[in-house]
Coordinates of C-alpha atoms in Angstrom, one line a residue:
M1 CA -3.9 4.8 -16.1
A2 CA -7.5 5.7 -17.1
D3 CA -7.9 2.4 -18.9
T4 CA -6.2 0.3 -16.3
P5 CA -6.8 1.9 -12.9
D6 CA -4.7 -0.7 -11.0
I7 CA -1.4 0.8 -12.4
E8 CA -2.4 4.4 -11.4
S9 CA 0.1 5.8 -9.0
F10 CA 1.2 9.3 -8.1
S11 CA 4.0 11.1 -6.2
R12 CA 3.5 11.6 -2.5
F13 CA 6.0 14.5 -2.2
R14 CA 6.7 13.5 1.4
E15 CA 9.8 15.6 1.8
M16 CA 8.1 18.8 0.6
N17 CA 5.0 18.1 2.7
V18 CA 7.3 17.7 5.7
K19 CA 9.2 20.9 4.9
N20 CA 6.1 22.8 4.5
L21 CA 4.8 21.6 8.0
L22 CA 8.1 22.7 9.5
Y23 CA 8.0 26.1 7.9
Y24 CA 4.5 26.5 9.3
Q25 CA 5.8 25.4 12.7
V26 CA 8.5 27.8 12.8
E27 CA 6.2 30.6 11.6
L28 CA 3.8 29.9 14.3
T29 CA 6.5 29.7 17.0
V30 CA 7.6 33.2 15.9
L31 CA 4.1 34.6 16.0
G32 CA 3.6 33.0 19.5
D33 CA 6.7 34.6 21.0
E34 CA 5.7 37.9 19.4
L35 CA 2.3 37.6 20.9
A36 CA 3.5 36.7 24.3
N37 CA 5.9 39.8 24.3
M38 CA 3.1 42.0 23.2
E39 CA 0.7 40.8 25.9
L40 CA 3.4 41.5 28.5
E41 CA 4.1 45.0 27.0
D42 CA 0.3 45.8 26.9
W43 CA -0.2 44.4 30.5
R44 CA 2.6 46.9 31.7
K45 CA 0.3 49.8 30.4
R46 CA -2.7 48.7 32.5
G47 CA -2.7 51.9 34.5
M48 CA -2.2 54.2 31.6
S49 CA -4.1 52.8 28.6
Q50 CA -7.1 50.5 27.7
V51 CA -4.8 48.2 26.1
G52 CA -3.6 47.2 29.7
Q53 CA -7.1 45.6 30.2
F54 CA -6.8 43.1 27.4
A55 CA -5.2 40.4 29.6
K56 CA -8.2 40.6 32.0
Y57 CA -11.1 41.5 29.7
A58 CA -11.0 39.5 26.6
D59 CA -14.0 41.3 25.0
S60 CA -12.0 44.5 25.2
L61 CA -9.3 42.7 23.1
V62 CA -11.8 41.5 20.6
D63 CA -13.5 44.9 20.2
S64 CA -10.3 46.9 20.1
K65 CA -10.5 46.7 16.3
T66 CA -13.6 48.9 16.1
D67 CA -13.4 50.5 19.5
L68 CA -9.9 52.0 19.3
S69 CA -9.0 54.5 16.6
N70 CA -5.3 54.3 17.1
T71 CA -3.9 51.4 15.0
K72 CA -1.1 50.7 17.6
D73 CA -3.9 49.9 20.3
H74 CA -5.3 47.0 18.3
R75 CA -2.1 45.5 17.0
Q76 CA -2.3 42.7 19.6
W77 CA -5.6 41.6 18.0
D78 CA -4.2 42.0 14.5
L79 CA -1.5 39.6 15.6
V80 CA -4.1 37.1 16.9
L81 CA -6.0 37.2 13.6
Q82 CA -2.7 36.7 11.7
M83 CA -1.9 33.7 14.0
R84 CA -5.3 32.3 13.6
E85 CA -5.0 32.3 9.8
R86 CA -1.6 30.6 10.0
L87 CA -3.0 28.0 12.3
K88 CA -5.9 27.3 10.0
E89 CA -3.5 26.7 7.2
Y90 CA -1.1 24.6 9.4
N91 CA -3.9 22.4 10.6
S92 CA -5.3 21.9 7.1
A93 CA -1.8 21.0 5.8
L94 CA -1.2 18.6 8.7
L95 CA -4.6 16.8 8.1
Q96 CA -3.7 16.5 4.5
H97 CA -0.4 15.1 5.3
V98 CA -1.9 12.5 7.5
Q99 CA -4.4 11.5 5.0
I100 CA -1.7 11.2 2.3
S101 CA 0.5 9.3 4.5
A102 CA -2.2 6.8 5.3
L103 CA -2.6 6.0 1.5
P104 CA -1.2 2.7 0.4
A105 CA 2.0 2.4 -1.5
P106 CA 1.4 1.1 -5.1
D107 CA 2.1 -2.5 -6.0
Y108 CA 5.7 -2.9 -7.1
C109 CA 4.9 -5.1 -10.0
N110 CA 2.4 -2.6 -11.3
V111 CA 4.8 0.3 -11.1
E112 CA 7.5 -1.8 -12.8
N113 CA 5.1 -2.9 -15.5
L114 CA 4.1 0.8 -16.1
R115 CA 7.8 1.8 -16.4
I116 CA 8.4 -1.0 -18.9
W117 CA 5.3 -0.1 -20.9
L118 CA 6.5 3.4 -21.2
M119 CA 9.8 2.2 -22.4
R120 CA 8.7 -0.3 -24.9
P121 CA 8.6 1.0 -28.6
D122 CA 5.5 -1.0 -29.3
C123 CA 3.7 0.4 -26.4
G124 CA 4.4 3.9 -24.7
N125 CA 7.6 4.4 -26.8
Q126 CA 8.9 7.1 -24.5
C127 CA 5.7 9.1 -24.8
I128 CA 6.6 11.3 -21.7
G129 CA 9.8 13.2 -21.0
G130 CA 11.1 16.1 -19.0
M131 CA 10.6 16.9 -15.3
G132 CA 8.4 14.5 -13.6
S133 CA 8.8 11.7 -16.2
E134 CA 10.8 9.5 -14.0
A135 CA 8.4 9.3 -11.0
W136 CA 7.8 5.7 -11.9
G137 CA 11.5 5.0 -12.3
N138 CA 14.3 5.5 -14.8
L139 CA 12.8 5.3 -18.3
Y140 CA 16.1 4.6 -19.7
K141 CA 17.1 1.8 -17.5
P142 CA 17.6 -1.3 -19.7
Q143 CA 15.2 -4.2 -19.2
E144 CA 16.5 -7.4 -17.5
A145 CA 17.4 -10.2 -20.0
R146 CA 14.4 -12.6 -20.1
K147 CA 15.2 -15.9 -18.3
S148 CA 14.8 -19.2 -20.1
L149 CA 11.6 -21.3 -19.5
P150 CA 13.3 -23.9 -17.2
Q151 CA 14.8 -21.1 -15.1
R152 CA 11.4 -19.5 -14.8
T153 CA 9.8 -22.7 -13.8
L154 CA 12.5 -23.3 -11.2
L155 CA 11.8 -19.9 -9.6
L156 CA 8.1 -20.4 -9.8
L157 CA 8.4 -23.7 -7.8
R158 CA 11.0 -22.1 -5.4
S159 CA 8.5 -19.3 -4.7
I160 CA 6.1 -21.7 -3.2
F161 CA 8.4 -22.3 -0.3
W162 CA 10.6 -19.2 -0.4
P163 CA 8.6 -16.1 -1.5
R164 CA 10.6 -13.5 -3.3
K165 CA 11.1 -10.3 -1.2
T166 CA 9.4 -7.2 -2.6
P167 CA 11.9 -4.5 -3.3
P168 CA 11.4 -1.3 -1.1
N169 CA 9.5 1.5 -2.5
K170 CA 11.9 4.2 -3.2
L171 CA 9.9 6.2 -5.5
D172 CA 7.7 7.9 -2.9
L173 CA 4.5 6.9 -4.7
V174 CA 0.9 6.4 -3.5
S175 CA -2.0 4.5 -4.9
A176 CA -5.3 6.1 -4.9
R177 CA -7.0 2.5 -4.8
P178 CA -7.2 0.6 -1.6
H179 CA -5.5 -2.7 -1.5
Q180 CA -7.5 -5.8 -0.7
K181 CA -5.9 -8.1 1.8
V182 CA -5.5 -11.5 0.3
D183 CA -4.3 -14.9 1.4
G184 CA -0.9 -16.3 0.7
L185 CA -2.2 -18.4 -2.3
T186 CA -4.0 -15.6 -4.0
R187 CA -0.8 -13.6 -3.6
W188 CA 1.4 -16.4 -5.1
V189 CA -1.0 -16.6 -8.0
A190 CA -1.0 -12.9 -8.7
Y191 CA 2.8 -12.3 -8.2
E192 CA 4.4 -15.6 -9.4
W193 CA 1.9 -17.8 -11.4
I194 CA 0.3 -15.0 -13.6
P195 CA 3.7 -13.3 -14.6
F196 CA 5.0 -16.9 -15.3
Y197 CA 1.9 -17.8 -17.5
Q198 CA 2.0 -14.4 -19.2
A199 CA 5.7 -14.7 -20.1
W200 CA 5.1 -18.2 -21.6
L201 CA 2.1 -16.8 -23.6
N202 CA 4.2 -14.0 -24.7
D203 CA 6.9 -16.4 -26.0
R204 CA 4.2 -18.4 -27.9
M205 CA 2.8 -15.2 -29.4
K206 CA 6.3 -14.0 -30.4
A207 CA 6.9 -17.3 -32.0
K208 CA 3.6 -17.2 -34.0
S209 CA 4.3 -13.6 -35.1
E210 CA 7.7 -14.7 -36.6
D211 CA 6.0 -17.5 -38.5
P212 CA 4.5 -15.9 -41.6
E213 CA 1.8 -18.6 -41.9
K214 CA 0.6 -17.9 -38.2
K215 CA 1.2 -14.2 -38.0
T216 CA -1.2 -12.6 -35.4
Q217 CA -1.9 -9.1 -34.1
G218 CA -2.1 -8.1 -30.4
K219 CA -5.1 -6.7 -28.7
Q220 CA -5.8 -3.1 -29.8
N221 CA -7.3 -0.1 -28.1
D222 CA -9.9 2.3 -29.4
N223 CA -7.2 4.3 -31.3
G224 CA -6.0 1.2 -33.2
Q225 CA -2.8 1.0 -31.2
S226 CA -1.8 -2.1 -29.3
S227 CA -2.3 -1.6 -25.6
G228 CA 0.6 -4.0 -24.6
I229 CA -1.1 -4.5 -21.2
A230 CA -2.5 -7.9 -20.1
V231 CA -5.3 -7.4 -17.5
Y232 CA -6.4 -10.3 -15.1
S233 CA -9.5 -10.1 -12.9
E234 CA -8.9 -10.1 -9.3
R235 CA -12.2 -11.5 -8.7
T236 CA -11.5 -14.6 -10.9
M237 CA -8.3 -15.1 -9.0
L238 CA -10.1 -14.8 -5.6
K239 CA -12.9 -17.2 -6.8
F240 CA -10.2 -19.8 -7.8
T241 CA -8.1 -19.6 -4.7
S242 CA -11.4 -19.7 -2.6
S243 CA -12.4 -22.9 -4.4
V244 CA -8.9 -24.5 -3.7
A245 CA -9.1 -23.5 0.0
T246 CA -12.6 -25.1 0.2
V247 CA -11.6 -28.3 -1.4
V248 CA -8.4 -28.6 0.8
A249 CA -10.6 -27.9 3.9
C250 CA -12.8 -30.7 3.0
I251 CA -10.2 -33.3 2.0
L252 CA -7.6 -32.8 4.7
P253 CA -9.7 -33.9 7.7
T254 CA -11.1 -36.9 5.7
L255 CA -7.6 -37.8 4.6
A256 CA -6.3 -37.5 8.3
I257 CA -8.9 -39.8 9.5
G258 CA -8.4 -42.2 6.8
V259 CA -4.7 -42.5 7.5
L260 CA -5.2 -42.8 11.2
A261 CA -7.6 -45.7 10.7
T262 CA -4.6 -47.6 9.2
A263 CA -2.2 -46.7 12.0
H264 CA -0.6 -49.5 14.1
G265 CA 0.2 -48.5 17.6
T266 CA 0.0 -45.4 19.5
M267 CA 3.4 -44.1 18.3
H268 CA 2.3 -44.2 14.6
A269 CA -1.0 -42.4 15.5
L270 CA 0.8 -39.6 17.4
L271 CA 3.1 -39.1 14.5
Y272 CA 0.3 -39.0 12.0
I273 CA -1.6 -36.6 14.3
G274 CA 1.6 -34.3 14.6
G275 CA 2.1 -34.4 10.8
F276 CA -1.4 -33.5 9.8
T277 CA -1.8 -30.9 12.6
A278 CA 1.4 -29.2 11.2
L279 CA 0.0 -29.5 7.7
F280 CA -3.2 -28.0 8.8
A281 CA -1.5 -25.1 10.5
I282 CA 0.6 -24.5 7.3
G283 CA -2.5 -24.5 5.3
L284 CA -4.2 -21.9 7.6
M285 CA -1.2 -19.6 7.2
F286 CA -1.1 -20.1 3.4
L287 CA -4.9 -20.1 2.6
T288 CA -6.2 -17.4 4.9
N289 CA -5.8 -13.7 4.5
A290 CA -3.5 -11.4 6.6
E291 CA -6.4 -10.4 8.9
T292 CA -6.3 -13.9 10.6
T293 CA -4.8 -13.5 14.1
R294 CA -2.4 -15.9 15.7
V295 CA -5.2 -16.7 18.3
E296 CA -7.5 -17.9 15.6
V297 CA -4.8 -20.1 14.0
F298 CA -3.9 -21.6 17.4
T299 CA -7.6 -22.3 18.2
A300 CA -8.3 -23.9 14.8
T301 CA -5.2 -26.1 14.9
A302 CA -6.1 -27.1 18.6
A303 CA -9.7 -28.0 17.5
F304 CA -8.3 -30.0 14.4
S305 CA -5.8 -32.0 16.7
A306 CA -8.7 -32.5 19.3
V307 CA -10.9 -34.1 16.7
L308 CA -8.1 -36.5 15.7
V309 CA -7.3 -37.4 19.3
V310 CA -10.9 -38.2 19.9
F311 CA -11.1 -40.4 16.8
V312 CA -8.0 -42.3 17.9
Q313 CA -9.4 -42.8 21.4
N314 CA -12.8 -44.1 20.0
Q315 CA -10.9 -46.3 17.6
T316 CA -8.8 -47.9 20.4
H317 CA -11.8 -48.5 22.6

């Protein structure tokens, strides 16, 4: 994890945190009821003892620890101090729970790759065991059989139109690194293309390692051991997808105008405008990040279609 921060993830212990807050809640409720009963009991002594003035004079209650020698006379203030300490602990635990709950869940692919790395004999080789070792999944679960290259290619092409659903996070893990919101193309490159490319590269390296004339060694770390982890730069992926988005943004309006210039009749022009407008909207959804609002998508699509309509009108006149 220290060498590859992207795969670091830790247990959230949500159930224990919730139980801890509930225990504090019960304890504070008991202290509150006890304090209310004690206040009523002291109030009834208002004509016989100084403790009866606590409800009216708060300074007498605060100074009762030092002014009154009898320990029974300042038990109400002792209970207030005890409740204050529990409240401090409860508020601290509550704020910590809120902060931990706001941490993002780790990427499923990174968690699965870490589990596989711990299992593989040439990598982690079951280097951890005992309690807590299955925080990232069952280390003894057999790895799925590798699909053939045609099957992987078919799944890759299918993922362009029907992205695979990410399995739910049942491991109760959090990631200490904030996730960057990326567009659909970058997500497809990271989750579909790179695993496909890495699997193909592994097959080639395995074929070379089995060939005695072309035997190669994997990348090694400082200890002389093979790391078994392939790292791809997120900045490089974002640079590539940004370049693709820029090229598409430049080509699509020009292509639409070029096709409309060859349109014969209003019906053909309307069909072309509808088709290119739909293609533009799909491109916005696929090439922009998740922060793009629906209003922005509608506004940009309306502006694009308006440009095409104006071009058709000018061409007709």
